[in-house]
PDB file of C-alpha atoms in Angstrom:
ATOM      1  CA  MET A  42     149.792  90.574 146.349  1.00  0.00           C
ATOM      2  CA  HIS A  43     151.336  90.449 149.841  1.00  0.00           C
ATOM      3  CA  LEU A  44     152.609  93.589 151.578  1.00  0.00           C
ATOM      4  CA  SER A  45     155.309  93.179 154.222  1.00  0.00           C
ATOM      5  CA  GLU A  46     156.992  95.684 156.532  1.00  0.00           C
ATOM      6  CA  VAL A  47     160.699  95.082 157.123  1.00  0.00           C
ATOM      7  CA  THR A  48     162.942  96.438 159.848  1.00  0.00           C
ATOM      8  CA  PRO A  49     166.228  98.069 158.796  1.00  0.00           C
ATOM      9  CA  GLY A  50     169.337  96.250 159.918  1.00  0.00           C
ATOM     10  CA  GLU A  51     170.705  92.745 159.848  1.00  0.00           C
ATOM     11  CA  THR A  52     168.443  89.722 160.396  1.00  0.00           C
ATOM     12  CA  GLY A  53     168.964  86.014 160.876  1.00  0.00           C
ATOM     13  CA  ASP A  54     167.267  85.154 157.576  1.00  0.00           C
ATOM     14  CA  PRO A  55     169.562  82.627 155.798  1.00  0.00           C
ATOM     15  CA  LEU A  56     168.429  84.003 152.419  1.00  0.00           C
ATOM     16  CA  LYS A  57     169.240  87.613 153.273  1.00  0.00           C
ATOM     17  CA  ARG A  58     172.357  88.958 151.591  1.00  0.00           C
ATOM     18  CA  ARG A  59     175.146  90.043 153.912  1.00  0.00           C
ATOM     19  CA  PHE A  60     174.952  93.749 153.232  1.00  0.00           C
ATOM     20  CA  PRO A  61     173.843  96.425 155.696  1.00  0.00           C
ATOM     21  CA  GLN A  62     170.175  97.272 155.246  1.00  0.00           C
ATOM     22  CA  PRO A  63     169.728 100.949 154.320  1.00  0.00           C
ATOM     23  CA  GLU A  64     167.524 103.140 156.464  1.00  0.00           C
ATOM     24  CA  GLN A  65     164.842 103.097 153.763  1.00  0.00           C
ATOM     25  CA  SER A  66     164.309 100.272 151.276  1.00  0.00           C
ATOM     26  CA  LEU A  67     161.698  98.637 149.094  1.00  0.00           C
ATOM     27  CA  ALA A  68     161.625  95.415 147.085  1.00  0.00           C
ATOM     28  CA  ILE A  69     159.084  93.929 144.693  1.00  0.00           C
ATOM     29  CA  THR A  70     159.566  90.179 144.293  1.00  0.00           C
ATOM     30  CA  ALA A  71     157.551  87.832 142.080  1.00  0.00           C
ATOM     31  CA  ILE A  72     157.826  84.035 142.164  1.00  0.00           C
ATOM     32  CA  GLY A  73     155.256  82.209 140.073  1.00  0.00           C
ATOM     33  CA  VAL A  74     151.859  83.845 140.545  1.00  0.00           C
ATOM     34  CA  GLY A  75     152.641  85.419 143.932  1.00  0.00           C
ATOM     35  CA  VAL A  76     154.135  88.865 144.521  1.00  0.00           C
ATOM     36  CA  VAL A  77     155.631  90.239 147.741  1.00  0.00           C
ATOM     37  CA  VAL A  78     156.189  93.974 148.199  1.00  0.00           C
ATOM     38  CA  SER A  79     158.331  94.724 151.238  1.00  0.00           C
ATOM     39  CA  ALA A  80     159.313  98.133 152.578  1.00  0.00           C
ATOM     40  CA  THR A  81     160.705  99.816 155.656  1.00  0.00           C
ATOM     41  CA  PRO A  82     158.205 101.499 158.054  1.00  0.00           C
ATOM     42  CA  LYS A  83     158.532 105.074 156.774  1.00  0.00           C
ATOM     43  CA  TRP A  84     157.563 104.034 153.255  1.00  0.00           C
ATOM     44  CA  MET A  85     154.822 101.549 154.135  1.00  0.00           C
ATOM     45  CA  PRO A  86     151.928 104.069 154.085  1.00  0.00           C
ATOM     46  CA  TRP A  87     152.454 105.118 150.472  1.00  0.00           C
ATOM     47  CA  VAL A  88     153.554 101.603 149.442  1.00  0.00           C
ATOM     48  CA  SER A  89     150.254 100.256 150.788  1.00  0.00           C
ATOM     49  CA  GLU A  90     148.382 102.982 148.953  1.00  0.00           C
ATOM     50  CA  LEU A  91     150.085 102.194 145.640  1.00  0.00           C
ATOM     51  CA  PHE A  92     150.179  98.405 145.727  1.00  0.00           C
ATOM     52  CA  ARG A  93     147.174  97.248 147.722  1.00  0.00           C
ATOM     53  CA  GLY A  94     144.776  95.470 145.389  1.00  0.00           C
ATOM     54  CA  VAL A  95     147.212  95.393 142.471  1.00  0.00           C
ATOM     55  CA  GLU A  96     147.012  92.148 140.500  1.00  0.00           C
ATOM     56  CA  PRO A  97     150.232  90.070 140.380  1.00  0.00           C
ATOM     57  CA  GLY A  98     150.471  90.550 136.630  1.00  0.00           C
ATOM     58  CA  ASP A  99     150.608  94.316 137.103  1.00  0.00           C
ATOM     59  CA  ALA A 100     153.322  94.385 139.787  1.00  0.00           C
ATOM     60  CA  PHE A 101     155.914  95.589 137.257  1.00  0.00           C
ATOM     61  CA  ASN A 102     153.574  97.875 135.335  1.00  0.00           C
ATOM     62  CA  LEU A 103     155.639 100.797 134.022  1.00  0.00           C
ATOM     63  CA  GLU A 104     153.255 103.393 135.409  1.00  0.00           C
ATOM     64  CA  LEU A 105     153.425 101.804 138.856  1.00  0.00           C
ATOM     65  CA  LEU A 106     157.214 101.518 138.746  1.00  0.00           C
ATOM     66  CA  GLY A 107     157.483 105.113 137.571  1.00  0.00           C
ATOM     67  CA  GLU A 108     155.421 106.389 140.498  1.00  0.00           C
ATOM     68  CA  THR A 109     157.445 104.220 142.896  1.00  0.00           C
ATOM     69  CA  SER A 110     160.686 105.580 141.459  1.00  0.00           C
ATOM     70  CA  MET A 111     159.564 109.166 142.033  1.00  0.00           C
ATOM     71  CA  ARG A 112     158.508 108.415 145.610  1.00  0.00           C
ATOM     72  CA  VAL A 113     161.815 106.800 146.627  1.00  0.00           C
ATOM     73  CA  ALA A 114     163.792 109.611 144.984  1.00  0.00           C
ATOM     74  CA  HIS A 115     162.538 111.932 147.750  1.00  0.00           C
ATOM     75  CA  ASP A 116     164.774 109.946 150.134  1.00  0.00           C
ATOM     76  CA  SER A 117     167.783 109.961 147.783  1.00  0.00           C
ATOM     77  CA  CYS A 118     167.140 106.395 146.642  1.00  0.00           C
ATOM     78  CA  ARG A 119     166.823 104.841 143.197  1.00  0.00           C
ATOM     79  CA  LEU A 120     164.654 101.993 141.962  1.00  0.00           C
ATOM     80  CA  TYR A 121     166.513  99.282 140.014  1.00  0.00           C
ATOM     81  CA  GLY A 122     165.041  96.569 137.831  1.00  0.00           C
ATOM     82  CA  PRO A 123     163.112  94.586 137.141  1.00  0.00           C
ATOM     83  CA  TYR A 124     165.776  91.877 137.163  1.00  0.00           C
ATOM     84  CA  LEU A 125     165.283  88.244 136.207  1.00  0.00           C
ATOM     85  CA  TYR A 126     166.974  85.745 138.531  1.00  0.00           C
ATOM     86  CA  SER A 127     167.776  82.154 137.599  1.00  0.00           C
ATOM     87  CA  ILE A 128     169.034  79.214 139.637  1.00  0.00           C
ATOM     88  CA  THR A 129     170.393  75.752 138.929  1.00  0.00           C
ATOM     89  CA  SER A 130     170.910  72.474 140.757  1.00  0.00           C
ATOM     90  CA  SER A 131     173.290  69.549 140.559  1.00  0.00           C
ATOM     91  CA  LEU A 132     170.746  67.826 138.287  1.00  0.00           C
ATOM     92  CA  ASP A 133     170.242  70.788 135.958  1.00  0.00           C
ATOM     93  CA  LEU A 134     173.762  72.238 135.733  1.00  0.00           C
ATOM     94  CA  ARG A 135     175.458  71.706 132.373  1.00  0.00           C
ATOM     95  CA  ALA A 136     179.227  71.407 132.183  1.00  0.00           C
ATOM     96  CA  ARG A 137     180.392  73.653 129.357  1.00  0.00           C
ATOM     97  CA  GLN A 138     183.681  73.058 127.624  1.00  0.00           C
ATOM     98  CA  THR A 139     186.310  75.780 127.564  1.00  0.00           C
ATOM     99  CA  PRO A 140     186.717  77.039 123.970  1.00  0.00           C
ATOM    100  CA  ASP A 141     189.900  76.149 122.115  1.00  0.00           C
ATOM    101  CA  GLY A 142     192.737  78.569 122.725  1.00  0.00           C
ATOM    102  CA  TYR A 143     191.602  79.421 126.265  1.00  0.00           C
ATOM    103  CA  SER A 144     192.226  78.035 129.727  1.00  0.00           C
ATOM    104  CA  VAL A 145     190.080  78.442 132.844  1.00  0.00           C
ATOM    105  CA  GLU A 146     191.517  78.501 136.344  1.00  0.00           C
ATOM    106  CA  LEU A 147     189.265  77.992 139.373  1.00  0.00           C
ATOM    107  CA  GLY A 148     190.276  79.356 142.747  1.00  0.00           C
ATOM    108  CA  ASP A 149     189.553  81.973 145.377  1.00  0.00           C
ATOM    109  CA  ALA A 150     189.847  85.750 145.702  1.00  0.00           C
ATOM    110  CA  ALA A 151     193.604  85.629 145.163  1.00  0.00           C
ATOM    111  CA  LEU A 152     192.956  85.195 141.426  1.00  0.00           C
ATOM    112  CA  VAL A 153     191.306  88.604 141.101  1.00  0.00           C
ATOM    113  CA  ARG A 154     192.731  90.844 143.824  1.00  0.00           C
ATOM    114  CA  SER A 155     195.087  92.568 141.385  1.00  0.00           C
ATOM    115  CA  LEU A 156     192.404  93.259 138.751  1.00  0.00           C
ATOM    116  CA  ASP A 157     190.915  96.693 138.112  1.00  0.00           C
ATOM    117  CA  PRO A 158     187.220  96.369 139.111  1.00  0.00           C
ATOM    118  CA  HIS A 159     186.240  99.021 136.554  1.00  0.00           C
ATOM    119  CA  HIS A 160     187.065  96.513 133.828  1.00  0.00           C
ATOM    120  CA  TRP A 161     184.978  93.771 135.469  1.00  0.00           C
ATOM    121  CA  PRO A 162     181.894  95.573 136.885  1.00  0.00           C
ATOM    122  CA  ASN A 163     179.663  92.489 137.141  1.00  0.00           C
ATOM    123  CA  ALA A 164     182.251  90.078 138.496  1.00  0.00           C
ATOM    124  CA  LEU A 165     183.747  92.647 140.890  1.00  0.00           C
ATOM    125  CA  PRO A 166     180.864  94.991 141.850  1.00  0.00           C
ATOM    126  CA  PRO A 167     181.285  97.593 144.608  1.00  0.00           C
ATOM    127  CA  ARG A 168     179.223  95.652 147.148  1.00  0.00           C
ATOM    128  CA  ALA A 169     181.326  92.533 146.732  1.00  0.00           C
ATOM    129  CA  LEU A 170     184.509  94.566 147.057  1.00  0.00           C
ATOM    130  CA  ARG A 171     183.271  95.971 150.367  1.00  0.00           C
ATOM    131  CA  GLN A 172     183.197  92.373 151.591  1.00  0.00           C
ATOM    132  CA  ASP A 173     186.913  92.152 150.723  1.00  0.00           C
ATOM    133  CA  LEU A 174     186.030  89.121 148.539  1.00  0.00           C
ATOM    134  CA  ASN A 175     186.632  86.754 151.452  1.00  0.00           C
ATOM    135  CA  GLY A 176     185.274  83.302 150.651  1.00  0.00           C
ATOM    136  CA  THR A 177     184.656  84.215 147.008  1.00  0.00           C
ATOM    137  CA  ILE A 178     184.755  81.403 144.465  1.00  0.00           C
ATOM    138  CA  THR A 179     186.483  82.690 141.350  1.00  0.00           C
ATOM    139  CA  ALA A 180     187.191  81.501 137.830  1.00  0.00           C
ATOM    140  CA  VAL A 181     189.325  83.375 135.318  1.00  0.00           C
ATOM    141  CA  ALA A 182     189.691  82.727 131.602  1.00  0.00           C
ATOM    142  CA  VAL A 183     193.133  83.233 130.107  1.00  0.00           C
ATOM    143  CA  HIS A 184     194.074  83.772 126.469  1.00  0.00           C
ATOM    144  CA  ARG A 185     197.715  84.301 125.504  1.00  0.00           C
ATOM    145  CA  GLN A 186     198.636  84.980 129.129  1.00  0.00           C
ATOM    146  CA  ALA A 187     195.977  87.703 129.510  1.00  0.00           C
ATOM    147  CA  ILE A 188     192.808  87.458 131.598  1.00  0.00           C
ATOM    148  CA  VAL A 189     189.838  87.875 129.254  1.00  0.00           C
ATOM    149  CA  GLY A 190     186.968  86.675 131.445  1.00  0.00           C
ATOM    150  CA  VAL A 191     186.077  86.602 135.133  1.00  0.00           C
ATOM    151  CA  ALA A 192     183.285  84.911 137.077  1.00  0.00           C
ATOM    152  CA  THR A 193     182.817  85.184 140.834  1.00  0.00           C
ATOM    153  CA  ALA A 194     180.424  83.947 143.505  1.00  0.00           C
ATOM    154  CA  PRO A 195     180.811  85.752 146.855  1.00  0.00           C
ATOM    155  CA  GLU A 196     179.422  84.323 150.088  1.00  0.00           C
ATOM    156  CA  ASP A 197     176.629  86.876 150.099  1.00  0.00           C
ATOM    157  CA  SER A 198     174.094  84.825 152.095  1.00  0.00           C
ATOM    158  CA  ASP A 199     173.925  81.490 153.892  1.00  0.00           C
ATOM    159  CA  LEU A 200     172.016  79.639 151.181  1.00  0.00           C
ATOM    160  CA  LEU A 201     172.271  81.634 147.941  1.00  0.00           C
ATOM    161  CA  TRP A 202     175.436  82.907 146.216  1.00  0.00           C
ATOM    162  CA  GLN A 203     175.136  85.147 143.164  1.00  0.00           C
ATOM    163  CA  ILE A 204     177.371  84.603 140.151  1.00  0.00           C
ATOM    164  CA  GLY A 205     178.821  87.721 138.555  1.00  0.00           C
ATOM    165  CA  LEU A 206     180.292  87.419 135.060  1.00  0.00           C
ATOM    166  CA  ASP A 207     182.315  89.589 132.685  1.00  0.00           C
ATOM    167  CA  VAL A 208     183.929  88.617 129.384  1.00  0.00           C
ATOM    168  CA  HIS A 209     186.110  91.021 127.397  1.00  0.00           C
ATOM    169  CA  ALA A 210     184.229  92.324 124.359  1.00  0.00           C
ATOM    170  CA  ASP A 211     186.775  90.836 121.928  1.00  0.00           C
ATOM    171  CA  HIS A 212     186.173  87.328 123.283  1.00  0.00           C
ATOM    172  CA  ARG A 213     182.390  87.134 123.498  1.00  0.00           C
ATOM    173  CA  GLY A 214     180.176  84.826 121.467  1.00  0.00           C
ATOM    174  CA  ARG A 215     182.465  81.809 121.843  1.00  0.00           C
ATOM    175  CA  GLY A 216     180.922  80.097 124.856  1.00  0.00           C
ATOM    176  CA  LEU A 217     183.497  81.441 127.278  1.00  0.00           C
ATOM    177  CA  GLY A 218     180.892  83.005 129.585  1.00  0.00           C
ATOM    178  CA  ALA A 219     178.969  79.751 129.851  1.00  0.00           C
ATOM    179  CA  ALA A 220     182.193  77.835 130.595  1.00  0.00           C
ATOM    180  CA  LEU A 221     183.111  80.235 133.408  1.00  0.00           C
ATOM    181  CA  THR A 222     179.570  80.220 134.803  1.00  0.00           C
ATOM    182  CA  SER A 223     179.313  76.430 134.863  1.00  0.00           C
ATOM    183  CA  ARG A 224     182.695  76.046 136.588  1.00  0.00           C
ATOM    184  CA  VAL A 225     181.814  78.504 139.342  1.00  0.00           C
ATOM    185  CA  ALA A 226     178.286  77.111 139.755  1.00  0.00           C
ATOM    186  CA  ALA A 227     179.618  73.576 140.139  1.00  0.00           C
ATOM    187  CA  GLU A 228     181.893  74.689 142.972  1.00  0.00           C
ATOM    188  CA  VAL A 229     179.076  76.615 144.681  1.00  0.00           C
ATOM    189  CA  LEU A 230     176.904  73.493 144.570  1.00  0.00           C
ATOM    190  CA  ARG A 231     179.796  71.454 145.967  1.00  0.00           C
ATOM    191  CA  GLN A 232     179.753  73.830 148.956  1.00  0.00           C
ATOM    192  CA  GLY A 233     176.091  72.923 149.560  1.00  0.00           C
ATOM    193  CA  VAL A 234     174.804  76.334 148.426  1.00  0.00           C
ATOM    194  CA  VAL A 235     172.442  77.302 145.580  1.00  0.00           C
ATOM    195  CA  PRO A 236     174.051  79.444 142.832  1.00  0.00           C
ATOM    196  CA  TYR A 237     171.924  82.113 141.213  1.00  0.00           C
ATOM    197  CA  TYR A 238     172.398  84.426 138.251  1.00  0.00           C
ATOM    198  CA  GLY A 239     170.710  87.817 137.774  1.00  0.00           C
ATOM    199  CA  THR A 240     170.223  89.932 134.661  1.00  0.00           C
ATOM    200  CA  THR A 241     168.139  92.891 133.622  1.00  0.00           C
ATOM    201  CA  VAL A 242     165.106  91.607 131.750  1.00  0.00           C
ATOM    202  CA  GLU A 243     166.287  93.085 128.441  1.00  0.00           C
ATOM    203  CA  ASN A 244     169.749  91.469 128.578  1.00  0.00           C
ATOM    204  CA  VAL A 245     168.883  88.500 126.386  1.00  0.00           C
ATOM    205  CA  ILE A 246     172.526  87.603 125.692  1.00  0.00           C
ATOM    206  CA  SER A 247     173.367  87.243 129.376  1.00  0.00           C
ATOM    207  CA  ARG A 248     170.176  85.261 129.968  1.00  0.00           C
ATOM    208  CA  ARG A 249     171.175  82.877 127.170  1.00  0.00           C
ATOM    209  CA  THR A 250     174.575  82.425 128.807  1.00  0.00           C
ATOM    210  CA  ALA A 251     172.887  81.384 132.065  1.00  0.00           C
ATOM    211  CA  GLN A 252     170.474  79.103 130.248  1.00  0.00           C
ATOM    212  CA  SER A 253     173.247  77.372 128.336  1.00  0.00           C
ATOM    213  CA  ALA A 254     174.909  76.532 131.680  1.00  0.00           C
ATOM    214  CA  GLY A 255     171.697  74.973 132.997  1.00  0.00           C
ATOM    215  CA  PHE A 256     170.122  77.888 134.857  1.00  0.00           C
ATOM    216  CA  TYR A 257     166.364  78.424 134.661  1.00  0.00           C
ATOM    217  CA  PRO A 258     164.232  81.478 135.620  1.00  0.00           C
ATOM    218  CA  TYR A 259     162.989  81.454 139.203  1.00  0.00           C
ATOM    219  CA  TRP A 260     162.028  84.953 140.352  1.00  0.00           C
ATOM    220  CA  THR A 261     161.801  88.572 139.222  1.00  0.00           C
ATOM    221  CA  ALA A 262     162.576  91.559 141.437  1.00  0.00           C
ATOM    222  CA  ALA A 263     162.932  95.326 141.552  1.00  0.00           C
ATOM    223  CA  PHE A 264     164.586  96.991 144.515  1.00  0.00           C
ATOM    224  CA  THR A 265     165.920 100.273 145.831  1.00  0.00           C
ATOM    225  CA  LYS A 266     169.419 101.389 146.722  1.00  0.00           C
ATOM    226  CA  ALA A 267     170.757 104.665 148.017  1.00  0.00           C
ATOM    227  CA  ARG A 268     171.960 106.894 145.173  1.00  0.00           C
ATOM    228  CA  ALA A 269     175.445 107.054 146.696  1.00  0.00           C
ATOM    229  CA  GLU A 270     175.910 103.277 146.214  1.00  0.00           C
TER     230      GLU A 270
END
């Protein structure tokens, strides 16, 4: 278990996502057998008290997460996760065929600017919209002239771009999500960047979609955000 104090604000870290750092934040990140708990200075005293000496296998213990959630709530923040994150490479990515009766168009933000983000909460989340979607790689699935699936990958850091995916409920279970994911991931890799895909740990269906496109688990994380976000 490694404890790390972080300074609010932007940094030059090429892995850091391009979102303003809140005044108070905490993240629990596990890769393999190692766990890093990072927090801003105000929270470090109680974070050290809670996590020092905790075994890596207990980093996401429900009792520990519950206590952490109550502590951050005092500063109007909420603890999210744990989330499972997967990545792929040019060697591991699997090209998935578009199901019969559908077409997939690959492009940029122009493909999705007219869409209602409430219908596509994973592909068009609030944070991505605040970036104005500039530089976003986008794929849309069309069925009978209607968009029924959307996948996006915003330029949210220098080296890692997260894929967001939504498929209309009436068109799930046909491999459409995997087809969209593989198309977007291939373009991200062509840009020289690593694509990654995040799900809540209980979302087995979404994890299977990522796996079928050649993604494999790489890290697990829980993190805080301000309640207003």
